[in-house]
Every structure is written in structure tokens, then in C-alpha cells.
């Protein structure tokens, strides 16, 4: 039963090779879908291109359905996979800082890497900015961030438990929300003035 | 839509197909390794390795760097570093196949290249700080976090995109 490496079904020495293969798939798909263009990405915020929402939402729903079916067939033990810990304050404030970074910089780290690789100079500069940002965070960690970073720790809850519903019902709702979002955004794109990029 | 723009769009994969394949990639990652995708963590490893190489004592005295710098092996021997090397290779292959390899500063005609580079740097700095405070970026915290149905993943997504929408109006001239 998976996960194969944590369950020692595959030797741990394969871990980095699998990381490389996963990365190649990730990078190829992102670039192929157009995530190497900041103006295409920014379209999601202005309504002229919803590729981010379409790819992102489809991927999350596909992965969630897949992982829960894998669990249902007992192919994977979901209790030992990595679940993001919830630190309420730093989660939301960190997210907000990133959101501001997204609308100003036009990339997120993964898409920035893809864009830099195909020659976008603005993406190379963006990656330099991330390096500087992490360095600033590291140098001012104890002074400015540590308290809020560690505050309001709530374990690693799952969203359907937080909402008090079953996993199946949540996934059904998420899928319905995705389909509705695809439908509505397709209507919006037709009404918004096209942007040439 | 003129022909060149149509050609350009045709070279992009259907977004739903791309999303489906990306979802399969995430399942593959969890099935084999028990963890999902990421990106900012690799840059963090580079920062830690750099600080450790330049000022080892300083790194060991910092609560941020020390957990990574104190290990026997290099901070660069990390899962996410190998994964991001893969992302580079994958993006390069796709770029070559689509004929998109070109040195260029992409920006709205309403702003100069210099403004774009300045904004990209500032956005990067904010993403660097935010990803450390929020324990991961769009791929690690939001996308992979949503795939496992973690509450944190959904809150990260709401935090990132919600804030993007709140501020979009003020930065519209940089994009449209």
C-alpha cells in the first residue's frame, strides 16, 4: 500500500529521482498550459483569461478524487501523507502577502521558474526577488516574524472535518463549485474586452 | 483575433486537460513519496545554503536557518530542490517543443520594461516573505494542500487569490 517510499515498499534512495520525474511533469504541464506568461496568469484577476482557475481547480479536484479513491481501494494510507499544518494567522497573513506579490509580480514561484527557463527576463528577476524576500525573512525572523509564524497552531485538520461534513460530500461540493466556476468564467471572458498579449 | 495570436493560443494545451494531467502528477507524487508539489521551498534551500556557506556561525545562531544548516548534509540535498530541477527541465522541453524559447521582458504596452522589472522584483520579494510566513506557496501550500483536502490548503488559496482580487483594481494599469 502507498505511499510507497514512506511504507518502505520502494527504497528511499529513489526519492530524489522521483522528485525529479514529478518536477519534469509539473514544469512541462505548467509551461504547456501557458503559465510561463505573466500576462496570461494575471488574466484571472481581470477576467480576460481564466487559464489559472481552470488548470488549478481541475488539478485540485482530480487529485482529491484520485487520492480518496486510492484510499477507498486501500492503495494509499492517507493517514501518513503530508497534511499542511494549520497556523491560522500566519496561513492567512502569509497568503495575503503572496497575493499582493502575485498581482504586483505576475508570477508565483513555480510559474516564475517555468517562465525564466523559456527566457522571460522579468521572471528571472522575480526569482531573484524571491531569494531576497526569503533572505529578508530569515534575517528578521526572530525580530519580526517568529511570534506570528508560530501563533494559533490548530494541528493539521482536514477541511471536511472543519466544516463538519463527510469527505465524499465535500468533494462533490468542490466538483460542483469547479464546474460552476468554469461555466461562469467562460461567460465573463466573452464580456470582458480582450487583451492582446 | 489575428493569425499570430491564434497560432500562439493553439500551442497552449487545453486548460482542462492540463489540469487533469497536473492532478495525475500530484497523485503520482503522493502515491510514491507521501508528499505533494512545491517551489518556494527550493529557493529557501538555496538561501539557507548560501547563508551557511558565507556565515556559518550566523546561520547556526538563527532559529530560521539553524534547523537546516545544522544537518550533516547540504541543505541543497532536499526533495524540493530535485523537484524544481525537474520543473526547469520540464518547462525547457515544453518551451523548445512549442518554439517559445526567447529572451524577452513581457509587459503591458502601458508600462516600460524598467517598470515591469521593478514590479517583478518587488512581487518576488513579497512572495519570498509570504511563502515563508505561510509555510509554502501556490504549489506547496495551496494546490497540494487542496489536493489532500487540508484546511490549511484551502485557507492559503483563499488568502492568495482573495488578496489578489482585492488589490487587482489598484494595479490594473500594469496588466491591461
PDB file of N, CA and C in Angstrom, chain B residues 21-115:
ATOM      1  N   UNK B  21      -3.995  16.397 -16.125  1.00  0.00           N
ATOM      2  CA  UNK B  21      -2.651  15.799 -16.087  1.00  0.00           C
ATOM      3  C   UNK B  21      -1.881  16.252 -14.842  1.00  0.00           C
ATOM      4  N   UNK B  22      -2.075  17.524 -14.468  1.00  0.00           N
ATOM      5  CA  UNK B  22      -1.415  18.031 -13.263  1.00  0.00           C
ATOM      6  C   UNK B  22      -1.953  17.307 -12.025  1.00  0.00           C
ATOM      7  N   UNK B  23      -3.255  17.042 -12.025  1.00  0.00           N
ATOM      8  CA  UNK B  23      -3.858  16.273 -10.933  1.00  0.00           C
ATOM      9  C   UNK B  23      -3.245  14.883 -10.837  1.00  0.00           C
ATOM     10  N   UNK B  24      -3.047  14.228 -11.998  1.00  0.00           N
ATOM     11  CA  UNK B  24      -2.418  12.899 -12.003  1.00  0.00           C
ATOM     12  C   UNK B  24      -0.984  12.972 -11.468  1.00  0.00           C
ATOM     13  N   UNK B  25      -0.287  14.046 -11.830  1.00  0.00           N
ATOM     14  CA  UNK B  25       1.088  14.236 -11.337  1.00  0.00           C
ATOM     15  C   UNK B  25       1.095  14.329  -9.808  1.00  0.00           C
ATOM     16  N   UNK B  26       0.105  15.051  -9.263  1.00  0.00           N
ATOM     17  CA  UNK B  26       0.014  15.203  -7.807  1.00  0.00           C
ATOM     18  C   UNK B  26      -0.271  13.845  -7.154  1.00  0.00           C
ATOM     19  N   UNK B  27      -1.194  13.055  -7.752  1.00  0.00           N
ATOM     20  CA  UNK B  27      -1.497  11.720  -7.214  1.00  0.00           C
ATOM     21  C   UNK B  27      -0.231  10.853  -7.237  1.00  0.00           C
ATOM     22  N   UNK B  28       0.486  10.910  -8.355  1.00  0.00           N
ATOM     23  CA  UNK B  28       1.740  10.155  -8.508  1.00  0.00           C
ATOM     24  C   UNK B  28       2.714  10.523  -7.377  1.00  0.00           C
ATOM     25  N   UNK B  29       2.864  11.829  -7.142  1.00  0.00           N
ATOM     26  CA  UNK B  29       3.797  12.295  -6.104  1.00  0.00           C
ATOM     27  C   UNK B  29       3.398  11.762  -4.727  1.00  0.00           C
ATOM     28  N   UNK B  30       2.115  11.854  -4.390  1.00  0.00           N
ATOM     29  CA  UNK B  30       1.663  11.373  -3.077  1.00  0.00           C
ATOM     30  C   UNK B  30       1.761   9.852  -2.978  1.00  0.00           C
ATOM     31  N   UNK B  31       1.416   9.160  -4.069  1.00  0.00           N
ATOM     32  CA  UNK B  31       1.427   7.698  -4.033  1.00  0.00           C
ATOM     33  C   UNK B  31       2.848   7.171  -3.803  1.00  0.00           C
ATOM     34  N   UNK B  32       3.820   7.795  -4.443  1.00  0.00           N
ATOM     35  CA  UNK B  32       5.199   7.325  -4.287  1.00  0.00           C
ATOM     36  C   UNK B  32       5.872   7.867  -3.031  1.00  0.00           C
ATOM     37  N   UNK B  33       5.727   9.175  -2.806  1.00  0.00           N
ATOM     38  CA  UNK B  33       6.563   9.792  -1.774  1.00  0.00           C
ATOM     39  C   UNK B  33       5.779  10.281  -0.552  1.00  0.00           C
ATOM     40  N   UNK B  34       4.448  10.283  -0.634  1.00  0.00           N
ATOM     41  CA  UNK B  34       3.661  10.750   0.504  1.00  0.00           C
ATOM     42  C   UNK B  34       3.642  12.254   0.652  1.00  0.00           C
ATOM     43  N   UNK B  35       4.126  12.947  -0.384  1.00  0.00           N
ATOM     44  CA  UNK B  35       4.103  14.412  -0.329  1.00  0.00           C
ATOM     45  C   UNK B  35       3.777  14.988  -1.705  1.00  0.00           C
ATOM     46  N   UNK B  36       3.434  16.258  -1.733  1.00  0.00           N
ATOM     47  CA  UNK B  36       2.990  16.878  -2.983  1.00  0.00           C
ATOM     48  C   UNK B  36       4.032  17.766  -3.623  1.00  0.00           C
ATOM     49  N   UNK B  37       3.554  18.686  -4.469  1.00  0.00           N
ATOM     50  CA  UNK B  37       4.457  19.549  -5.218  1.00  0.00           C
ATOM     51  C   UNK B  37       4.923  20.728  -4.361  1.00  0.00           C
ATOM     52  N   UNK B  38       5.869  21.490  -4.900  1.00  0.00           N
ATOM     53  CA  UNK B  38       6.336  22.692  -4.218  1.00  0.00           C
ATOM     54  C   UNK B  38       7.235  23.487  -5.125  1.00  0.00           C
ATOM     55  N   UNK B  39       7.593  24.688  -4.688  1.00  0.00           N
ATOM     56  CA  UNK B  39       8.517  25.513  -5.472  1.00  0.00           C
ATOM     57  C   UNK B  39       9.344  26.418  -4.565  1.00  0.00           C
ATOM     58  N   UNK B  40       8.662  27.198  -3.692  1.00  0.00           N
ATOM     59  CA  UNK B  40       9.400  28.174  -2.884  1.00  0.00           C
ATOM     60  C   UNK B  40      10.394  27.486  -1.939  1.00  0.00           C
ATOM     61  N   UNK B  41      10.084  26.249  -1.516  1.00  0.00           N
ATOM     62  CA  UNK B  41      10.979  25.526  -0.615  1.00  0.00           C
ATOM     63  C   UNK B  41      12.364  25.326  -1.201  1.00  0.00           C
ATOM     64  N   UNK B  42      12.435  25.181  -2.537  1.00  0.00           N
ATOM     65  CA  UNK B  42      13.737  25.001  -3.180  1.00  0.00           C
ATOM     66  C   UNK B  42      14.563  26.285  -3.094  1.00  0.00           C
ATOM     67  N   UNK B  43      13.883  27.436  -3.277  1.00  0.00           N
ATOM     68  CA  UNK B  43      14.607  28.716  -3.161  1.00  0.00           C
ATOM     69  C   UNK B  43      15.079  28.901  -1.726  1.00  0.00           C
ATOM     70  N   UNK B  44      14.246  28.485  -0.771  1.00  0.00           N
ATOM     71  CA  UNK B  44      14.640  28.557   0.635  1.00  0.00           C
ATOM     72  C   UNK B  44      15.913  27.740   0.865  1.00  0.00           C
ATOM     73  N   UNK B  45      15.993  26.543   0.291  1.00  0.00           N
ATOM     74  CA  UNK B  45      17.196  25.725   0.435  1.00  0.00           C
ATOM     75  C   UNK B  45      18.423  26.449  -0.107  1.00  0.00           C
ATOM     76  N   UNK B  46      18.250  27.150  -1.241  1.00  0.00           N
ATOM     77  CA  UNK B  46      19.367  27.888  -1.833  1.00  0.00           C
ATOM     78  C   UNK B  46      19.790  29.032  -0.905  1.00  0.00           C
ATOM     79  N   UNK B  47      18.783  29.722  -0.328  1.00  0.00           N
ATOM     80  CA  UNK B  47      19.090  30.824   0.599  1.00  0.00           C
ATOM     81  C   UNK B  47      19.846  30.281   1.819  1.00  0.00           C
ATOM     82  N   UNK B  48      19.333  29.197   2.404  1.00  0.00           N
ATOM     83  CA  UNK B  48      19.974  28.625   3.598  1.00  0.00           C
ATOM     84  C   UNK B  48      21.404  28.185   3.268  1.00  0.00           C
ATOM     85  N   UNK B  49      21.576  27.501   2.123  1.00  0.00           N
ATOM     86  CA  UNK B  49      22.910  27.034   1.735  1.00  0.00           C
ATOM     87  C   UNK B  49      23.863  28.212   1.529  1.00  0.00           C
ATOM     88  N   UNK B  50      23.355  29.297   0.948  1.00  0.00           N
ATOM     89  CA  UNK B  50      24.193  30.480   0.702  1.00  0.00           C
ATOM     90  C   UNK B  50      24.616  31.123   2.016  1.00  0.00           C
ATOM     91  N   UNK B  51      23.639  31.356   2.891  1.00  0.00           N
ATOM     92  CA  UNK B  51      23.946  31.988   4.183  1.00  0.00           C
ATOM     93  C   UNK B  51      24.914  31.096   4.970  1.00  0.00           C
ATOM     94  N   UNK B  52      24.668  29.784   4.937  1.00  0.00           N
ATOM     95  CA  UNK B  52      25.508  28.844   5.666  1.00  0.00           C
ATOM     96  C   UNK B  52      26.942  28.864   5.131  1.00  0.00           C
ATOM     97  N   UNK B  53      27.090  28.981   3.819  1.00  0.00           N
ATOM     98  CA  UNK B  53      28.423  28.988   3.211  1.00  0.00           C
ATOM     99  C   UNK B  53      29.165  30.283   3.519  1.00  0.00           C
ATOM    100  N   UNK B  54      28.445  31.397   3.539  1.00  0.00           N
ATOM    101  CA  UNK B  54      29.084  32.703   3.755  1.00  0.00           C
ATOM    102  C   UNK B  54      29.330  32.954   5.247  1.00  0.00           C
ATOM    103  N   UNK B  55      28.351  32.629   6.072  1.00  0.00           N
ATOM    104  CA  UNK B  55      28.462  32.918   7.509  1.00  0.00           C
ATOM    105  C   UNK B  55      27.861  31.768   8.314  1.00  0.00           C
ATOM    106  N   UNK B  56      28.640  30.710   8.485  1.00  0.00           N
ATOM    107  CA  UNK B  56      28.135  29.501   9.141  1.00  0.00           C
ATOM    108  C   UNK B  56      27.666  29.774  10.576  1.00  0.00           C
ATOM    109  N   UNK B  57      28.458  30.519  11.350  1.00  0.00           N
ATOM    110  CA  UNK B  57      28.095  30.780  12.747  1.00  0.00           C
ATOM    111  C   UNK B  57      26.791  31.553  12.850  1.00  0.00           C
ATOM    112  N   UNK B  58      26.649  32.522  11.948  1.00  0.00           N
ATOM    113  CA  UNK B  58      25.424  33.322  11.904  1.00  0.00           C
ATOM    114  C   UNK B  58      24.213  32.419  11.631  1.00  0.00           C
ATOM    115  N   UNK B  59      24.376  31.494  10.678  1.00  0.00           N
ATOM    116  CA  UNK B  59      23.278  30.570  10.330  1.00  0.00           C
ATOM    117  C   UNK B  59      22.915  29.691  11.525  1.00  0.00           C
ATOM    118  N   UNK B  60      23.964  29.242  12.252  1.00  0.00           N
ATOM    119  CA  UNK B  60      23.711  28.342  13.382  1.00  0.00           C
ATOM    120  C   UNK B  60      23.030  29.054  14.546  1.00  0.00           C
ATOM    121  N   UNK B  61      23.166  30.395  14.588  1.00  0.00           N
ATOM    122  CA  UNK B  61      22.548  31.164  15.668  1.00  0.00           C
ATOM    123  C   UNK B  61      21.130  31.622  15.337  1.00  0.00           C
ATOM    124  N   UNK B  62      20.696  31.329  14.134  1.00  0.00           N
ATOM    125  CA  UNK B  62      19.376  31.796  13.723  1.00  0.00           C
ATOM    126  C   UNK B  62      18.361  30.665  13.831  1.00  0.00           C
ATOM    127  N   UNK B  63      17.226  30.978  14.411  1.00  0.00           N
ATOM    128  CA  UNK B  63      16.193  29.940  14.549  1.00  0.00           C
ATOM    129  C   UNK B  63      15.576  29.598  13.199  1.00  0.00           C
ATOM    130  N   UNK B  64      15.750  30.482  12.226  1.00  0.00           N
ATOM    131  CA  UNK B  64      15.207  30.214  10.889  1.00  0.00           C
ATOM    132  C   UNK B  64      16.134  29.291  10.093  1.00  0.00           C
ATOM    133  N   UNK B  65      17.456  29.596  10.091  1.00  0.00           N
ATOM    134  CA  UNK B  65      18.396  28.804   9.282  1.00  0.00           C
ATOM    135  C   UNK B  65      18.869  27.522   9.980  1.00  0.00           C
ATOM    136  N   UNK B  66      19.022  27.603  11.308  1.00  0.00           N
ATOM    137  CA  UNK B  66      19.714  26.524  12.026  1.00  0.00           C
ATOM    138  C   UNK B  66      19.134  25.122  11.808  1.00  0.00           C
ATOM    139  N   UNK B  67      17.795  24.954  11.787  1.00  0.00           N
ATOM    140  CA  UNK B  67      17.287  23.584  11.606  1.00  0.00           C
ATOM    141  C   UNK B  67      17.776  22.928  10.317  1.00  0.00           C
ATOM    142  N   UNK B  68      18.094  23.741   9.292  1.00  0.00           N
ATOM    143  CA  UNK B  68      18.543  23.183   8.015  1.00  0.00           C
ATOM    144  C   UNK B  68      20.068  23.198   7.924  1.00  0.00           C
ATOM    145  N   UNK B  69      20.667  24.266   8.468  1.00  0.00           N
ATOM    146  CA  UNK B  69      22.115  24.430   8.349  1.00  0.00           C
ATOM    147  C   UNK B  69      22.880  23.485   9.273  1.00  0.00           C
ATOM    148  N   UNK B  70      22.194  23.010  10.347  1.00  0.00           N
ATOM    149  CA  UNK B  70      22.907  22.198  11.327  1.00  0.00           C
ATOM    150  C   UNK B  70      23.050  20.740  10.894  1.00  0.00           C
ATOM    151  N   UNK B  71      22.343  20.338   9.837  1.00  0.00           N
ATOM    152  CA  UNK B  71      22.422  18.943   9.393  1.00  0.00           C
ATOM    153  C   UNK B  71      23.776  18.640   8.766  1.00  0.00           C
ATOM    154  N   UNK B  72      24.129  17.368   8.777  1.00  0.00           N
ATOM    155  CA  UNK B  72      25.415  16.938   8.192  1.00  0.00           C
ATOM    156  C   UNK B  72      25.461  17.232   6.696  1.00  0.00           C
ATOM    157  N   UNK B  73      24.371  16.876   6.012  1.00  0.00           N
ATOM    158  CA  UNK B  73      24.391  17.055   4.562  1.00  0.00           C
ATOM    159  C   UNK B  73      23.942  18.461   4.174  1.00  0.00           C
ATOM    160  N   UNK B  74      24.247  18.833   2.942  1.00  0.00           N
ATOM    161  CA  UNK B  74      23.943  20.178   2.458  1.00  0.00           C
ATOM    162  C   UNK B  74      22.436  20.408   2.434  1.00  0.00           C
ATOM    163  N   UNK B  75      21.992  21.669   2.721  1.00  0.00           N
ATOM    164  CA  UNK B  75      20.562  21.990   2.614  1.00  0.00           C
ATOM    165  C   UNK B  75      20.053  21.785   1.186  1.00  0.00           C
ATOM    166  N   UNK B  76      20.975  21.695   0.228  1.00  0.00           N
ATOM    167  CA  UNK B  76      20.559  21.518  -1.167  1.00  0.00           C
ATOM    168  C   UNK B  76      20.184  20.076  -1.483  1.00  0.00           C
ATOM    169  N   UNK B  77      20.543  19.146  -0.573  1.00  0.00           N
ATOM    170  CA  UNK B  77      20.118  17.750  -0.768  1.00  0.00           C
ATOM    171  C   UNK B  77      18.705  17.590  -0.247  1.00  0.00           C
ATOM    172  N   UNK B  78      17.774  18.252  -0.914  1.00  0.00           N
ATOM    173  CA  UNK B  78      16.391  18.259  -0.444  1.00  0.00           C
ATOM    174  C   UNK B  78      15.458  17.838  -1.575  1.00  0.00           C
ATOM    175  N   UNK B  79      14.357  17.226  -1.210  1.00  0.00           N
ATOM    176  CA  UNK B  79      13.383  16.729  -2.188  1.00  0.00           C
ATOM    177  C   UNK B  79      12.954  17.831  -3.153  1.00  0.00           C
ATOM    178  N   UNK B  80      12.631  19.008  -2.565  1.00  0.00           N
ATOM    179  CA  UNK B  80      12.105  20.096  -3.398  1.00  0.00           C
ATOM    180  C   UNK B  80      13.150  20.665  -4.350  1.00  0.00           C
ATOM    181  N   UNK B  81      14.435  20.574  -3.979  1.00  0.00           N
ATOM    182  CA  UNK B  81      15.487  21.059  -4.881  1.00  0.00           C
ATOM    183  C   UNK B  81      15.512  20.186  -6.132  1.00  0.00           C
ATOM    184  N   UNK B  82      15.442  18.861  -5.936  1.00  0.00           N
ATOM    185  CA  UNK B  82      15.423  17.952  -7.083  1.00  0.00           C
ATOM    186  C   UNK B  82      14.142  18.132  -7.895  1.00  0.00           C
ATOM    187  N   UNK B  83      13.037  18.352  -7.191  1.00  0.00           N
ATOM    188  CA  UNK B  83      11.777  18.540  -7.898  1.00  0.00           C
ATOM    189  C   UNK B  83      11.828  19.796  -8.765  1.00  0.00           C
ATOM    190  N   UNK B  84      12.408  20.879  -8.224  1.00  0.00           N
ATOM    191  CA  UNK B  84      12.448  22.120  -9.001  1.00  0.00           C
ATOM    192  C   UNK B  84      13.450  22.022 -10.163  1.00  0.00           C
ATOM    193  N   UNK B  85      14.510  21.255  -9.997  1.00  0.00           N
ATOM    194  CA  UNK B  85      15.393  20.992 -11.138  1.00  0.00           C
ATOM    195  C   UNK B  85      14.574  20.298 -12.238  1.00  0.00           C
ATOM    196  N   UNK B  86      13.701  19.371 -11.815  1.00  0.00           N
ATOM    197  CA  UNK B  86      12.782  18.731 -12.758  1.00  0.00           C
ATOM    198  C   UNK B  86      11.861  19.743 -13.434  1.00  0.00           C
ATOM    199  N   UNK B  87      11.317  20.680 -12.657  1.00  0.00           N
ATOM    200  CA  UNK B  87      10.439  21.714 -13.222  1.00  0.00           C
ATOM    201  C   UNK B  87      11.181  22.490 -14.314  1.00  0.00           C
ATOM    202  N   UNK B  88      12.439  22.815 -14.030  1.00  0.00           N
ATOM    203  CA  UNK B  88      13.244  23.549 -15.025  1.00  0.00           C
ATOM    204  C   UNK B  88      13.368  22.742 -16.318  1.00  0.00           C
ATOM    205  N   UNK B  89      13.693  21.448 -16.168  1.00  0.00           N
ATOM    206  CA  UNK B  89      13.862  20.591 -17.346  1.00  0.00           C
ATOM    207  C   UNK B  89      12.537  20.474 -18.108  1.00  0.00           C
ATOM    208  N   UNK B  90      11.454  20.221 -17.369  1.00  0.00           N
ATOM    209  CA  UNK B  90      10.140  20.058 -17.997  1.00  0.00           C
ATOM    210  C   UNK B  90       9.706  21.306 -18.747  1.00  0.00           C
ATOM    211  N   UNK B  91       9.881  22.474 -18.111  1.00  0.00           N
ATOM    212  CA  UNK B  91       9.482  23.731 -18.750  1.00  0.00           C
ATOM    213  C   UNK B  91      10.332  23.989 -19.996  1.00  0.00           C
ATOM    214  N   UNK B  92      11.615  23.671 -19.904  1.00  0.00           N
ATOM    215  CA  UNK B  92      12.517  23.880 -21.041  1.00  0.00           C
ATOM    216  C   UNK B  92      12.101  22.994 -22.220  1.00  0.00           C
ATOM    217  N   UNK B  93      11.805  21.724 -21.936  1.00  0.00           N
ATOM    218  CA  UNK B  93      11.375  20.806 -23.005  1.00  0.00           C
ATOM    219  C   UNK B  93      10.107  21.340 -23.674  1.00  0.00           C
ATOM    220  N   UNK B  94       9.128  21.749 -22.842  1.00  0.00           N
ATOM    221  CA  UNK B  94       7.883  22.274 -23.397  1.00  0.00           C
ATOM    222  C   UNK B  94       8.138  23.529 -24.226  1.00  0.00           C
ATOM    223  N   UNK B  95       8.985  24.424 -23.701  1.00  0.00           N
ATOM    224  CA  UNK B  95       9.301  25.667 -24.410  1.00  0.00           C
ATOM    225  C   UNK B  95       9.955  25.413 -25.755  1.00  0.00           C
ATOM    226  N   UNK B  96      10.865  24.423 -25.795  1.00  0.00           N
ATOM    227  CA  UNK B  96      11.538  24.076 -27.051  1.00  0.00           C
ATOM    228  C   UNK B  96      10.518  23.511 -28.044  1.00  0.00           C
ATOM    229  N   UNK B  97       9.689  22.580 -27.571  1.00  0.00           N
ATOM    230  CA  UNK B  97       8.705  21.937 -28.458  1.00  0.00           C
ATOM    231  C   UNK B  97       7.707  22.945 -29.030  1.00  0.00           C
ATOM    232  N   UNK B  98       7.351  23.951 -28.218  1.00  0.00           N
ATOM    233  CA  UNK B  98       6.360  24.932 -28.677  1.00  0.00           C
ATOM    234  C   UNK B  98       7.017  26.106 -29.397  1.00  0.00           C
ATOM    235  N   UNK B  99       8.342  26.124 -29.473  1.00  0.00           N
ATOM    236  CA  UNK B  99       9.035  27.239 -30.115  1.00  0.00           C
ATOM    237  C   UNK B  99       8.880  28.535 -29.351  1.00  0.00           C
ATOM    238  N   UNK B 100       8.846  28.453 -28.018  1.00  0.00           N
ATOM    239  CA  UNK B 100       8.640  29.650 -27.194  1.00  0.00           C
ATOM    240  C   UNK B 100       9.907  30.161 -26.526  1.00  0.00           C
ATOM    241  N   UNK B 101      11.057  29.579 -26.881  1.00  0.00           N
ATOM    242  CA  UNK B 101      12.290  29.988 -26.228  1.00  0.00           C
ATOM    243  C   UNK B 101      12.765  31.334 -26.762  1.00  0.00           C
ATOM    244  N   UNK B 102      12.694  32.372 -25.939  1.00  0.00           N
ATOM    245  CA  UNK B 102      13.092  33.687 -26.424  1.00  0.00           C
ATOM    246  C   UNK B 102      13.352  34.608 -25.244  1.00  0.00           C
ATOM    247  N   UNK B 103      14.484  35.301 -25.285  1.00  0.00           N
ATOM    248  CA  UNK B 103      14.770  36.268 -24.222  1.00  0.00           C
ATOM    249  C   UNK B 103      13.843  37.460 -24.396  1.00  0.00           C
ATOM    250  N   UNK B 104      13.103  37.794 -23.348  1.00  0.00           N
ATOM    251  CA  UNK B 104      12.094  38.839 -23.531  1.00  0.00           C
ATOM    252  C   UNK B 104      11.588  39.337 -22.183  1.00  0.00           C
ATOM    253  N   UNK B 105      11.245  40.613 -22.135  1.00  0.00           N
ATOM    254  CA  UNK B 105      10.572  41.160 -20.954  1.00  0.00           C
ATOM    255  C   UNK B 105       9.121  41.380 -21.347  1.00  0.00           C
ATOM    256  N   UNK B 106       8.230  40.597 -20.773  1.00  0.00           N
ATOM    257  CA  UNK B 106       6.827  40.697 -21.155  1.00  0.00           C
ATOM    258  C   UNK B 106       6.125  41.721 -20.276  1.00  0.00           C
ATOM    259  N   UNK B 107       5.486  42.693 -20.898  1.00  0.00           N
ATOM    260  CA  UNK B 107       4.758  43.682 -20.096  1.00  0.00           C
ATOM    261  C   UNK B 107       3.649  44.341 -20.909  1.00  0.00           C
ATOM    262  N   UNK B 108       2.737  44.972 -20.194  1.00  0.00           N
ATOM    263  CA  UNK B 108       1.656  45.717 -20.832  1.00  0.00           C
ATOM    264  C   UNK B 108       2.256  46.896 -21.599  1.00  0.00           C
ATOM    265  N   UNK B 109       1.673  47.251 -22.755  1.00  0.00           N
ATOM    266  CA  UNK B 109       2.206  48.403 -23.510  1.00  0.00           C
ATOM    267  C   UNK B 109       2.119  49.712 -22.728  1.00  0.00           C
ATOM    268  N   UNK B 110       1.349  49.732 -21.642  1.00  0.00           N
ATOM    269  CA  UNK B 110       1.185  50.972 -20.861  1.00  0.00           C
ATOM    270  C   UNK B 110       2.346  51.228 -19.905  1.00  0.00           C
ATOM    271  N   UNK B 111       3.202  50.232 -19.707  1.00  0.00           N
ATOM    272  CA  UNK B 111       4.348  50.440 -18.810  1.00  0.00           C
ATOM    273  C   UNK B 111       5.650  50.112 -19.540  1.00  0.00           C
ATOM    274  N   UNK B 112       6.759  50.617 -18.996  1.00  0.00           N
ATOM    275  CA  UNK B 112       8.062  50.361 -19.619  1.00  0.00           C
ATOM    276  C   UNK B 112       8.642  49.048 -19.099  1.00  0.00           C
ATOM    277  N   UNK B 113       9.664  48.559 -19.803  1.00  0.00           N
ATOM    278  CA  UNK B 113      10.352  47.339 -19.366  1.00  0.00           C
ATOM    279  C   UNK B 113      10.944  47.532 -17.977  1.00  0.00           C
ATOM    280  N   UNK B 114      11.447  48.747 -17.746  1.00  0.00           N
ATOM    281  CA  UNK B 114      12.074  49.034 -16.455  1.00  0.00           C
ATOM    282  C   UNK B 114      11.055  48.928 -15.319  1.00  0.00           C
ATOM    283  N   UNK B 115       9.881  49.493 -15.535  1.00  0.00           N
ATOM    284  CA  UNK B 115       8.814  49.393 -14.531  1.00  0.00           C
ATOM    285  C   UNK B 115       8.461  47.933 -14.281  1.00  0.00           C
TER     286      UNK B 115
END
